[in-house]
XYZ file of C-alpha atoms in Angstrom:
608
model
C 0.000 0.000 0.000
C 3.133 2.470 1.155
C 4.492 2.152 -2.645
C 1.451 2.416 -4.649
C 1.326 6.131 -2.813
C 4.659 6.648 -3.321
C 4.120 6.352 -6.638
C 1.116 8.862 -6.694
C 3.141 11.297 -4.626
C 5.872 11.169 -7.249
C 3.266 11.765 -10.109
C 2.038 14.600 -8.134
C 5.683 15.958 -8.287
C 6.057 15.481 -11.884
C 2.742 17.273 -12.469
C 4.239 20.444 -9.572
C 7.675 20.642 -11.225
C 6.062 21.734 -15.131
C 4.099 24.284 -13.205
C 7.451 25.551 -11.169
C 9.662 25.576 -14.052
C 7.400 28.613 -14.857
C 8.181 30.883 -11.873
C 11.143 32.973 -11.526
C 14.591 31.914 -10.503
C 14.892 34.324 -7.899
C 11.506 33.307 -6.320
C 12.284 29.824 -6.494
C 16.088 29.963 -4.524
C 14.058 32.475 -2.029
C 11.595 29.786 -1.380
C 14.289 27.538 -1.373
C 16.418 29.176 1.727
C 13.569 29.135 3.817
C 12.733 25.635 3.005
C 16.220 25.310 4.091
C 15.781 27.090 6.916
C 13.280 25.134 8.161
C 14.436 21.814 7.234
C 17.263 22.446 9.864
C 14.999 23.327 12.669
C 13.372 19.575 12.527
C 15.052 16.584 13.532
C 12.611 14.760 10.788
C 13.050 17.277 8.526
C 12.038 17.342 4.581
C 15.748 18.804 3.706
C 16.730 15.428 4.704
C 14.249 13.582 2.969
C 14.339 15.717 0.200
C 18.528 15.499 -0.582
C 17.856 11.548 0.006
C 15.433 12.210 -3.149
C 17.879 14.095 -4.771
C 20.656 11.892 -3.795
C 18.539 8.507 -5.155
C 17.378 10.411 -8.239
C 21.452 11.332 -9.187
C 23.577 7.960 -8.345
C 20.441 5.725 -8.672
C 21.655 3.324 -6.189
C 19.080 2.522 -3.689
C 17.124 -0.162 -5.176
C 19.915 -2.502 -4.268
C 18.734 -1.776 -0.669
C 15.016 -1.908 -0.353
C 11.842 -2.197 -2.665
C 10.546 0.699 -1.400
C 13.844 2.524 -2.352
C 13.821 1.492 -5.317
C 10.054 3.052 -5.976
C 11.711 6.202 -4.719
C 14.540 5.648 -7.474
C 12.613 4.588 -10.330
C 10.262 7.842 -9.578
C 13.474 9.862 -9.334
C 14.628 9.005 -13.056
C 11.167 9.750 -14.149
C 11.318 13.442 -12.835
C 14.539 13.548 -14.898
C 13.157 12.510 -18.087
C 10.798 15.228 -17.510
C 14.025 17.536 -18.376
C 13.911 18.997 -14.283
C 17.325 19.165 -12.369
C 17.881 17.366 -9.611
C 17.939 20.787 -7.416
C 14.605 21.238 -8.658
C 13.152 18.003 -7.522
C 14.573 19.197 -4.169
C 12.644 22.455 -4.087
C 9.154 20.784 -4.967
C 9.928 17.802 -2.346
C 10.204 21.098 0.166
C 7.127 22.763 -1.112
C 4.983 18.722 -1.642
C 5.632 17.685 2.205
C 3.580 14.282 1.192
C 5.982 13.186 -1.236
C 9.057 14.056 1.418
C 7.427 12.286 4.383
C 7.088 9.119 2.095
C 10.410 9.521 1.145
C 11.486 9.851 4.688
C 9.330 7.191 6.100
C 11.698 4.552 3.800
C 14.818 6.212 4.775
C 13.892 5.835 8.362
C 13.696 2.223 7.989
C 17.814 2.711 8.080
C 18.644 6.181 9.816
C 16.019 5.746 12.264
C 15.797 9.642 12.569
C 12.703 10.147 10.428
C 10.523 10.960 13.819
C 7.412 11.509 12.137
C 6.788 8.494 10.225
C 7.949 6.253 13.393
C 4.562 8.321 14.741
C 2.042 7.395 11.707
C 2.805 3.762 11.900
C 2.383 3.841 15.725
C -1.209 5.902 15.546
C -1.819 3.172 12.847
C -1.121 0.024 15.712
C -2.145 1.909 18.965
C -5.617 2.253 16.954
C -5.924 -1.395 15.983
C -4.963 -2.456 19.840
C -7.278 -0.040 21.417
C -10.342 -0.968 18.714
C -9.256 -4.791 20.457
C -9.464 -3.307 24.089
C -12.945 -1.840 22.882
C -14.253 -5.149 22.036
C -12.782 -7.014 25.363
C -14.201 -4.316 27.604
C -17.478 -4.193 26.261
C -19.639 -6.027 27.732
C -22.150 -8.646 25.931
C -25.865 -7.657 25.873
C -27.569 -10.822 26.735
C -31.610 -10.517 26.711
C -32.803 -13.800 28.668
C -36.547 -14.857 27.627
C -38.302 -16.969 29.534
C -41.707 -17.989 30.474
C -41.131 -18.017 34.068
C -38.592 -16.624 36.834
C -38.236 -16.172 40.944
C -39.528 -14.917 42.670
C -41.796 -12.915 40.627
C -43.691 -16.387 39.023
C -42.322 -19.686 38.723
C -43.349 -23.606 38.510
C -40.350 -25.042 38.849
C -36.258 -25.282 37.988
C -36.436 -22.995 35.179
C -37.524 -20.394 37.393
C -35.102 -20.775 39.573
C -32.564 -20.728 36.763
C -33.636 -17.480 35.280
C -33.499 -16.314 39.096
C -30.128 -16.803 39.524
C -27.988 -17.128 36.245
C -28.416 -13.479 35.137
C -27.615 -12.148 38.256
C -24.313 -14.481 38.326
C -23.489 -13.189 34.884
C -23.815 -9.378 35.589
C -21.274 -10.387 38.636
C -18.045 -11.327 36.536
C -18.666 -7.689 35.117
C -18.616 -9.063 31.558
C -22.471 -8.768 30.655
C -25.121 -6.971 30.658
C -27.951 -9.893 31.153
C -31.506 -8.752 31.399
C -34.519 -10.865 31.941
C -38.165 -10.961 30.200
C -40.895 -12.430 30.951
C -44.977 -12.147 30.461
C -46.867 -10.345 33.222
C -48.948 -13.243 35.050
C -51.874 -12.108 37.051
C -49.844 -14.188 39.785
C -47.342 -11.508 40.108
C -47.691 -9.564 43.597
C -48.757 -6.159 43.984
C -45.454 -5.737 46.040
C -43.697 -5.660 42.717
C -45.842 -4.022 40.184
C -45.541 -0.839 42.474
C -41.796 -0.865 41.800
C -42.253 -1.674 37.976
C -41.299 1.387 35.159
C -43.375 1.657 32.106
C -41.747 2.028 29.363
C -44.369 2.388 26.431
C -46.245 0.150 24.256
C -46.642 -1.236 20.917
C -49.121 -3.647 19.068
C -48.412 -6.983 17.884
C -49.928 -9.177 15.159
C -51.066 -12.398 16.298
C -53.432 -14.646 13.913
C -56.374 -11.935 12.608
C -55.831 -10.359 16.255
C -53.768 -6.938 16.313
C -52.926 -7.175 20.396
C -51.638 -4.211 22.628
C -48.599 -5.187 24.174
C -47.020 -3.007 27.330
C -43.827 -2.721 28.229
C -42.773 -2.641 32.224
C -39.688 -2.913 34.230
C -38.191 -3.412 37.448
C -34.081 -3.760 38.556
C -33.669 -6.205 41.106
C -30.173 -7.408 42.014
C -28.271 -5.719 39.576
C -30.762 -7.108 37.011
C -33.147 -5.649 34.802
C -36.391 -7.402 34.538
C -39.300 -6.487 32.044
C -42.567 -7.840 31.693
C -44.691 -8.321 28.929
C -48.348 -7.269 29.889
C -51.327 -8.375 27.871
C -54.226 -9.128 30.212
C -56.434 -11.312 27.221
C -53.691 -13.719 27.440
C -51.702 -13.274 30.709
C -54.319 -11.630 33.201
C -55.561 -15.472 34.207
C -54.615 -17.502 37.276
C -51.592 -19.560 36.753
C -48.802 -19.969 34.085
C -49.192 -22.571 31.670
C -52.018 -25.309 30.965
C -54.523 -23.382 28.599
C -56.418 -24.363 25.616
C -54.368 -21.518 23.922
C -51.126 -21.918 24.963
C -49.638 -21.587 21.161
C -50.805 -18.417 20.493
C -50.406 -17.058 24.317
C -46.092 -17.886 23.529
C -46.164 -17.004 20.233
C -47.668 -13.755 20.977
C -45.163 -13.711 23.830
C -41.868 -14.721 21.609
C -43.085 -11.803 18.922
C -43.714 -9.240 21.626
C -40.114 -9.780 22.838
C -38.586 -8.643 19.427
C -41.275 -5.701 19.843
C -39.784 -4.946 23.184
C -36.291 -4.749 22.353
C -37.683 -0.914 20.630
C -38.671 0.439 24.056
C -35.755 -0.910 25.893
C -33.585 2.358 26.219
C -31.143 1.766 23.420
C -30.255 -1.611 25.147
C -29.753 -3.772 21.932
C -28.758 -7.401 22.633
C -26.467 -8.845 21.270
C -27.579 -12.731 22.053
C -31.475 -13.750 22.328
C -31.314 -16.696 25.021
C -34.510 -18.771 24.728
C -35.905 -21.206 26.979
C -38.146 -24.201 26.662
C -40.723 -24.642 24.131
C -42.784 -21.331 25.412
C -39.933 -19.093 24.260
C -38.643 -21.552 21.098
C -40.397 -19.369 18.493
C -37.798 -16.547 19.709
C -34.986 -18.442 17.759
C -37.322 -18.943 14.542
C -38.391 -15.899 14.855
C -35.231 -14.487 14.360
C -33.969 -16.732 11.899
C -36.822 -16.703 9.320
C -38.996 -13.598 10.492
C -37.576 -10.557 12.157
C -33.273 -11.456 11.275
C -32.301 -8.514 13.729
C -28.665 -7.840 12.671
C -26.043 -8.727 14.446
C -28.238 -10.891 16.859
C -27.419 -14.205 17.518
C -29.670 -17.105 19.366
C -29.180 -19.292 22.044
C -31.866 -21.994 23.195
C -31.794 -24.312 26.391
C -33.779 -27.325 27.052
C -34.547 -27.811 30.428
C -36.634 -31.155 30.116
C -37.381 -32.482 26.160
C -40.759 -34.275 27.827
C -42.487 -30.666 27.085
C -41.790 -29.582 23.261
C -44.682 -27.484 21.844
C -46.079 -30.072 19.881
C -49.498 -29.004 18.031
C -51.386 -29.637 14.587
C -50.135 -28.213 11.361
C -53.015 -26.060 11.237
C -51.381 -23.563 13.583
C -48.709 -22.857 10.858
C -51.377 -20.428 8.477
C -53.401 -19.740 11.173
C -50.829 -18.628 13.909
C -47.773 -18.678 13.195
C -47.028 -16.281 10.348
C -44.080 -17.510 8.625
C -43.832 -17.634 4.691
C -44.581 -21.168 3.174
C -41.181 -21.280 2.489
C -40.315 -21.450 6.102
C -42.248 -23.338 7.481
C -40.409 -26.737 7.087
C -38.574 -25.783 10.224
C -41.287 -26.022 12.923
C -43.082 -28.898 10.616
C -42.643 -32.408 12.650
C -44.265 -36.415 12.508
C -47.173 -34.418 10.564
C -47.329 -31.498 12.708
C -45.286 -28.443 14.124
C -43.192 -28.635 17.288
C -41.623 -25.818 18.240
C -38.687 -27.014 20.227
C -37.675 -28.722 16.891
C -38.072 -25.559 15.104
C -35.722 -23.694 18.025
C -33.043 -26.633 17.817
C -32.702 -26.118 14.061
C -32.874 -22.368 14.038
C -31.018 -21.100 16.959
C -26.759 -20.758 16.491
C -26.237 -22.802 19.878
C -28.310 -24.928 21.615
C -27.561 -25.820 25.424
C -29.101 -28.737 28.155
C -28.648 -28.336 32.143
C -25.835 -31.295 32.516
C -23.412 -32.565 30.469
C -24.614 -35.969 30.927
C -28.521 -34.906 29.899
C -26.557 -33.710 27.014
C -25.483 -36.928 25.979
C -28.575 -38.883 26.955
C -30.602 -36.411 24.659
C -28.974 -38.361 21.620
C -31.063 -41.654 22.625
C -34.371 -42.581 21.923
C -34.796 -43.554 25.762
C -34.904 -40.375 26.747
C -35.098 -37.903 23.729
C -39.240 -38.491 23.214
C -38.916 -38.873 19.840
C -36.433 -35.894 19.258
C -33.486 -38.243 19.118
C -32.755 -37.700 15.538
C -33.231 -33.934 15.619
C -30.943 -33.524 18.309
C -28.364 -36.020 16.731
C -28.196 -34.255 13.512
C -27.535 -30.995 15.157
C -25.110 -32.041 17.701
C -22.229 -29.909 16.388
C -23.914 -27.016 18.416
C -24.626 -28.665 21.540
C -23.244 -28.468 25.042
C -24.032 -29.285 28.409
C -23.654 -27.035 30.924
C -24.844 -27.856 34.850
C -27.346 -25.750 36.327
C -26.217 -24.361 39.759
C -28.047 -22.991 42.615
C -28.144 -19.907 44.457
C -25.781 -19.926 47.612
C -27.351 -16.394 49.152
C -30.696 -17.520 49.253
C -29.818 -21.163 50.273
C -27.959 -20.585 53.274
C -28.215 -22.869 56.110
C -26.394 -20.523 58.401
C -28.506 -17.458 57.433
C -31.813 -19.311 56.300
C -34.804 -17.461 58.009
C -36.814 -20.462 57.730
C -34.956 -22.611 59.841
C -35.400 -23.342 63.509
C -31.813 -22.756 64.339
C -29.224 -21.951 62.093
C -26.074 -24.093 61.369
C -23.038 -24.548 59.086
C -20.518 -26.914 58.433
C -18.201 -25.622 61.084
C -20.771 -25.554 63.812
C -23.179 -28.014 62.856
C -25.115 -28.567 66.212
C -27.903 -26.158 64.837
C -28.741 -28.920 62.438
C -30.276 -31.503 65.219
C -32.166 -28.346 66.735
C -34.001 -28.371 62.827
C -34.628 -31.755 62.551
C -36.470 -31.647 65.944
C -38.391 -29.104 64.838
C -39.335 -31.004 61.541
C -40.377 -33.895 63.701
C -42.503 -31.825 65.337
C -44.095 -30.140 62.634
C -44.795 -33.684 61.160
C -46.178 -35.410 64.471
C -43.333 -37.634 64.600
C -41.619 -39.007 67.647
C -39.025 -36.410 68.579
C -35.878 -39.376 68.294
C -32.374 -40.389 66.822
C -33.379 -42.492 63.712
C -32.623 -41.975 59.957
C -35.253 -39.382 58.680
C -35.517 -40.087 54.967
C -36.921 -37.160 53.081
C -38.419 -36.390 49.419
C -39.472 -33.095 48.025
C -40.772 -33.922 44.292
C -43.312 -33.608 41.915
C -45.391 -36.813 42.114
C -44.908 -37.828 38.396
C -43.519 -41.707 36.881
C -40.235 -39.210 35.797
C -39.426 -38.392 39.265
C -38.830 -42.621 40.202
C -42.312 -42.376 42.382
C -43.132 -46.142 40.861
C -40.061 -47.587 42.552
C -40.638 -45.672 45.911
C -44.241 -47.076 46.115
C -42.854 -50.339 45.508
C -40.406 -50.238 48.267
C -41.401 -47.684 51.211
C -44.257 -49.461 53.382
C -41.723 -52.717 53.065
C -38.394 -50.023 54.143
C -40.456 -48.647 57.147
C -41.618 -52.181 58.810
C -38.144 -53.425 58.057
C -36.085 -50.173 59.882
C -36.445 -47.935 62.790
C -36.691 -44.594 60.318
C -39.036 -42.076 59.336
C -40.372 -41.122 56.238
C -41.306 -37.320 55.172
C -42.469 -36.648 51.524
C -43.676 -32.522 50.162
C -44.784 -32.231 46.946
C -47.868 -33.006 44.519
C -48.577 -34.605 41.082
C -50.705 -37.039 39.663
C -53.863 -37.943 41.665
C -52.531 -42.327 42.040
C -49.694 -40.606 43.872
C -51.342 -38.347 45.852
C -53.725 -41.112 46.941
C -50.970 -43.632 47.812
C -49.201 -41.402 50.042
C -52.211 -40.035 51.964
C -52.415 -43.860 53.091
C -48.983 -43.893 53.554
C -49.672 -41.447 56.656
C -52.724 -43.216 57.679
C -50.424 -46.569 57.625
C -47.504 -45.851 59.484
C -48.804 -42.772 61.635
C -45.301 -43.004 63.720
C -42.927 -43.197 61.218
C -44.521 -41.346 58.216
C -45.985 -37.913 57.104
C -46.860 -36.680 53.716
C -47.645 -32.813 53.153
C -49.483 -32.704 49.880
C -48.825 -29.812 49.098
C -46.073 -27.700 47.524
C -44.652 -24.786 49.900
C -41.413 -23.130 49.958
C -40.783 -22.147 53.659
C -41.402 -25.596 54.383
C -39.224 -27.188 51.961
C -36.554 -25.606 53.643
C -37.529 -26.859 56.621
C -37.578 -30.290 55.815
C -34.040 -29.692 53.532
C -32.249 -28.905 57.030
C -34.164 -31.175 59.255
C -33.958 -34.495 57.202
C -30.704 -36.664 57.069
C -31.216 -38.778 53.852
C -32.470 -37.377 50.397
C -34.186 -39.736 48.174
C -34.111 -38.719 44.254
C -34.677 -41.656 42.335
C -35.567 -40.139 39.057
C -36.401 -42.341 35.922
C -35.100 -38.894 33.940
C -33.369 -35.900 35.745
C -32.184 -32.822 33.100
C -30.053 -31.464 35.931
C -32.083 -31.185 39.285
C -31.834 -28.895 41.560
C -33.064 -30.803 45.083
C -30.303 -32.918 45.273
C -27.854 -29.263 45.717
C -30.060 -27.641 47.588
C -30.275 -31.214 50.135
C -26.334 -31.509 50.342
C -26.264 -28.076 51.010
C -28.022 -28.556 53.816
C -26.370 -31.570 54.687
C -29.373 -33.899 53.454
C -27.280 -36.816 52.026
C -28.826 -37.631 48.277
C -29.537 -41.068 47.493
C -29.741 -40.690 43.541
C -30.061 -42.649 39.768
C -27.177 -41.890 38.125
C -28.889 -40.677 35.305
C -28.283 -36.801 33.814
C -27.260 -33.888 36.068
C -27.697 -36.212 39.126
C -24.739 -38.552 37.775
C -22.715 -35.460 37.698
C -23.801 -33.465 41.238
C -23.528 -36.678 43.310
C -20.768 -38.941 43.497
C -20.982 -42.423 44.709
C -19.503 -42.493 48.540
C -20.346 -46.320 49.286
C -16.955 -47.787 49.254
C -14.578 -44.432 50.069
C -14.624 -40.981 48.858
C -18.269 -39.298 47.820
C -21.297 -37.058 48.613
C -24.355 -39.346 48.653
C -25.308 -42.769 47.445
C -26.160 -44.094 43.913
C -27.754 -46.869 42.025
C -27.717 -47.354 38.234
C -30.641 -49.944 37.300
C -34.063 -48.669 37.176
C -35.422 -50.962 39.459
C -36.654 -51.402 43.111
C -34.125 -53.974 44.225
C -31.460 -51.286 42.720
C -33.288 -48.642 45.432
C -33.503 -50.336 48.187
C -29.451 -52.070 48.493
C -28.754 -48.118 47.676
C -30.760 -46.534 51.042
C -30.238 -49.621 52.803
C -26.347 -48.376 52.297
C -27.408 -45.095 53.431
C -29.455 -46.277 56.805
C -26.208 -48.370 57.792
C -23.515 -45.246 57.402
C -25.897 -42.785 59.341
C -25.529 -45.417 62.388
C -21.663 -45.119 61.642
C -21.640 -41.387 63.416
C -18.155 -40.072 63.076
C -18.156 -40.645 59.259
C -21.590 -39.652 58.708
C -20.901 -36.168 60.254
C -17.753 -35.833 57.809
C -20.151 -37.087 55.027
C -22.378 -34.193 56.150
C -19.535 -31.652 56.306
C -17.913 -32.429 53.116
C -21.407 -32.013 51.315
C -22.130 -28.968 53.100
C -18.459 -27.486 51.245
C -19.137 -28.534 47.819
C -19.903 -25.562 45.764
C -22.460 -25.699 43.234
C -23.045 -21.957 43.101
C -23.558 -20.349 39.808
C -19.667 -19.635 39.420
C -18.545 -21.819 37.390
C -21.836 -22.284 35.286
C -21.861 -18.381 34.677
C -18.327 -18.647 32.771
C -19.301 -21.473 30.690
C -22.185 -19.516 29.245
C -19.885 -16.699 29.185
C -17.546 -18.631 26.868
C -20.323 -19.400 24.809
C -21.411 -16.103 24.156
C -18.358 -14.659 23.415
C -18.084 -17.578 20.446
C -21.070 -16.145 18.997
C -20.330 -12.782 19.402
């Protein structure tokens, strides 16, 4: 590039000298001195580059030393065939400073005096390094969509995900992660009064042309916005509604909507999450194509995909014919397809889950999908939030406790066994907070528990609710061992902590497990798990049987599998010095959202 302007500077001399050659002598030796004159006053002065013109143009003897020289040369002879002395070439280099600083800038390469082109080239590199300073110190706009969060409205793990992660993200100072979400009827008064609003727009849904307001509330060092539309959100509840399609696909094309009354925020990645918010990523990829936006999708459990008729693609979801092949699936449209094929990366909660997706055992038919697009999927395990699940800070709990001073720990599993009607004694309390569902492993605990409580001095305390067989067999679970068993059907959050503290043995036996979140939340506590080794449980909980581990595992789907596996657990609580190191050690293990946060950091900044 540096010779292909020399070249032009040297025309540009050619073209100056036929116009010089027309002054006066006088005039031109005047102009001359003072050229002179000031050619002396400057270390990287144009006397010097212009006599090295001079000197190249008259003993033509530089292009032995560099290419660029030898431009300089060739350009030299040119002036002279032009019928222009040599002292003339020196008075236009004075008067055409661009054609001496080139000259210079090559002769600096060997006299290293030429001050001023040393001082281009460095403006030239100091820019490039401080545009790559820019880029590491800005920070990456992450918009996180999802259909639920805590504590504003949530059903389960995802919510506690989208409670936590953004907030650990906006901590390592490298993001800017906001949340949004639709505004449920269930959200409390307490926070609407805090809420912004920000404007709104209208939104095309079907025939329907739907208002769509925009409010938000900071919370943590997180920004939160909410999507209000009372036709589809102003109802009791989250999810389970004749018209759940178009509810989320209003939702997922409100959120582009959004993005125009956000302040100038403009994110940089779209991070969608289960099938309510897996239009976002088709959305983007065949609908609005924001530039510069990339697409991130999670699946937090495949069971739930957003599978409906093809009907819903003219009627609802608004996408040229063309594009449609994306969502279309086994003679319908499933969205979490359509979000696995559009989005750039997809994510799971473990890295096992990850793998297990790939199998028909587990996939629910997605299998194929997920195996065909397995070049942009990773697992990454879901963590927990360490503030808010604090035994030694925990408002809930009868006495606080920690793994240094753990006496406060017996204090709050007297107090469970009181709150339960249990005899207040030293026995194995085995404990289960779960969703009564044939995922969770509830088939292999109703084969085993009225056998494991006539067997063995222990009590059994279950919180949760599900399907109505469940519900049923555990009411006469109570009823059948009043002494040793109590089932709260019911789902309550003050109380789950209560039995996470006050409980010594965790049982988990999930047929499927994404990542879980119990089994943390019980070790933090110092509530040993006894787990499947199937997706994120396999990786949280390590086997501690024969030496070294944090809870107890079986592999076989089965009931005999189970029982050797608590069995195992019974006999090591009875073992008392090593079951209080068990507890201790579990109580240290971090599963904060650390180390989760800079794996989706790292991810980001690939797509970015």
């Amino acid at each position: 590039m540096e010779i292909n302007k020399e070249i032009k500077d040297a025309a540009e001399v050619s073209a100056a000298k036929e116009t010089e050659t027309k002054a006066s002598k006088p005039a031109r030796r005047t102009r001359a001195k003072k050229t002179a004159a000031k050619a002396t006053d400057s270390k990287a002065s144009t006397e010097s580059a212009a006599k090295s013109t001079a000197k190249t143009a008259t003993k033509k003897t530089t292009a032995k030393k560099s290419a660029a020289r030898s431009t300089a040369a060739s350009t030299a002879k040119t002036a002279k065939t032009t019928k222009t002395s040599a002292k003339s070439t020196k008075k236009t280099a004075a008067k055409k400073t661009t054609a001496a600083k080139t000259t210079t800038r090559k002769t600096a390469a060997k006299k290293t005096a030429a001050k001023p082109a040393a001082k281009v080239e460095k403006t030239g590199t100091d820019k490039t390094f401080e545009n790559d300073e820019a880029k590491k110190m800005k920070k990456i706009n992450i918009l996180y969509v999802t259909p639920e969060c805590v504590p504003f409205a949530s059903s389960g793990g995802l919510g506690e995900v989208a409670g936590s992660l953004p907030e650990a993200l906006n901590q390592t100072g490298e993001t800017d992660c906001r949340v949004i979400m639709p505004l449920y009827d269930d959200i409390s008064q307490d926070f609407r009064m805090n809420m912004r609003f920000l404007g709104y727009k209208y939104v095309d849904v079907t025939w329907r042309h739907q208002y769509m307001g925009l409010f938000e509330l900071e919370k943590g060092g997180v920004k939160y916005y909410f999507i209000d539309n009372e036709f589809y959100f102003k109802r009791p509840g989250l999810y389970g509604y004749y018209d759940d399609a178009e509810r989320f696909v209003f939702f997922s094309k409100a959120v582009f909507e959004a993005v125009d009354l956000m302040d100038g925020f403009v994110p940089d990645i779209l991070h969608a999450n289960d099938w309510q918010t897996a239009m976002v990523p088709v959305y983007q990829n065949s609908y609005y194509r924001r530039p510069y936006t990339k697409t991130v999708y999670t699946i937090h459990n495949i069971e739930y995909q957003g599978s409906y008729g093809s009907e819903v693609l003219p009627e609802l979801i608004g996408l040229s014919e063309s594009e449609n092949g994306i969502l279309e699936f086994n003679n319908g449209v499933n969205f979490m397809k359509g979000a696995i094929a559009a989005a750039n990366e997809f994510t799971t909660v473990s890295e096992t889950y990850a793998e297990e997706l790939k199998t028909p055992e587990v996939a629910c038919g997605m299998d194929g999908i997920v195996r065909s697009h397995d070049y942009k999927l990773r697992g990454i395990l879901n963590g927990i939030s360490t503030v808010s699940y604090d035994p030694s800070s925990d408002p809930a709990l009868a006495s606080n406790y920690s793994s240094v001073h753990i006496s406060g720990k017996k204090e709050c599993k007297k107090a469970l066994q009181k709150m339960a009607g249990l005899p207040e004694k030293d026995v194995p309390i085995i404990t289960m907070i779960s969703r009564l569902v044939p995922a969770k492993g509830m088939d292999l605990v109703l084969d085993i528990i009225d056998n494991l409580l006539y067997d063995n001095d222990i009590q059994f305390i279950m919180l949760g609710t599900g399907y109505q067989q469940y519900e049923d067999f555990f009411k006469g679970l109570t009823y059948r061992h009043p002494d040793k068993a109590k089932c709260f059907i019911e789902f309550s959050g003050e109380k789950s902590r209560k039995v996470y503290a006050g409980g010594d043995i965790f049982l988990m036996p999930s047929k499927m497990e994404p990542c879980g979140l119990s089994q943390m939340i019980a070790m933090r506590y110092g509530n040993i798990p006894v787990v499947r080794e199937v997706g994120g449980l396999a990786d949280s909980v390590k086997d501690c049987t024969l030496g070294d581990g944090s809870g107890f595992t079986f592999r076989d789907f089965t009931s005999d599998a189970l029982k050797t596996a608590l069995n195992n657990a019974i006999n090591r609580y009875y073992d008392k010095e090593n079951w209080e190191k068990l507890i201790q050690h579990d109580m240290n293990l971090d599963f904060s959202w650390d180390a989760s946060a800079r794996k989706y950091i790292e991810l980001y900044k690939e797509l970015v």
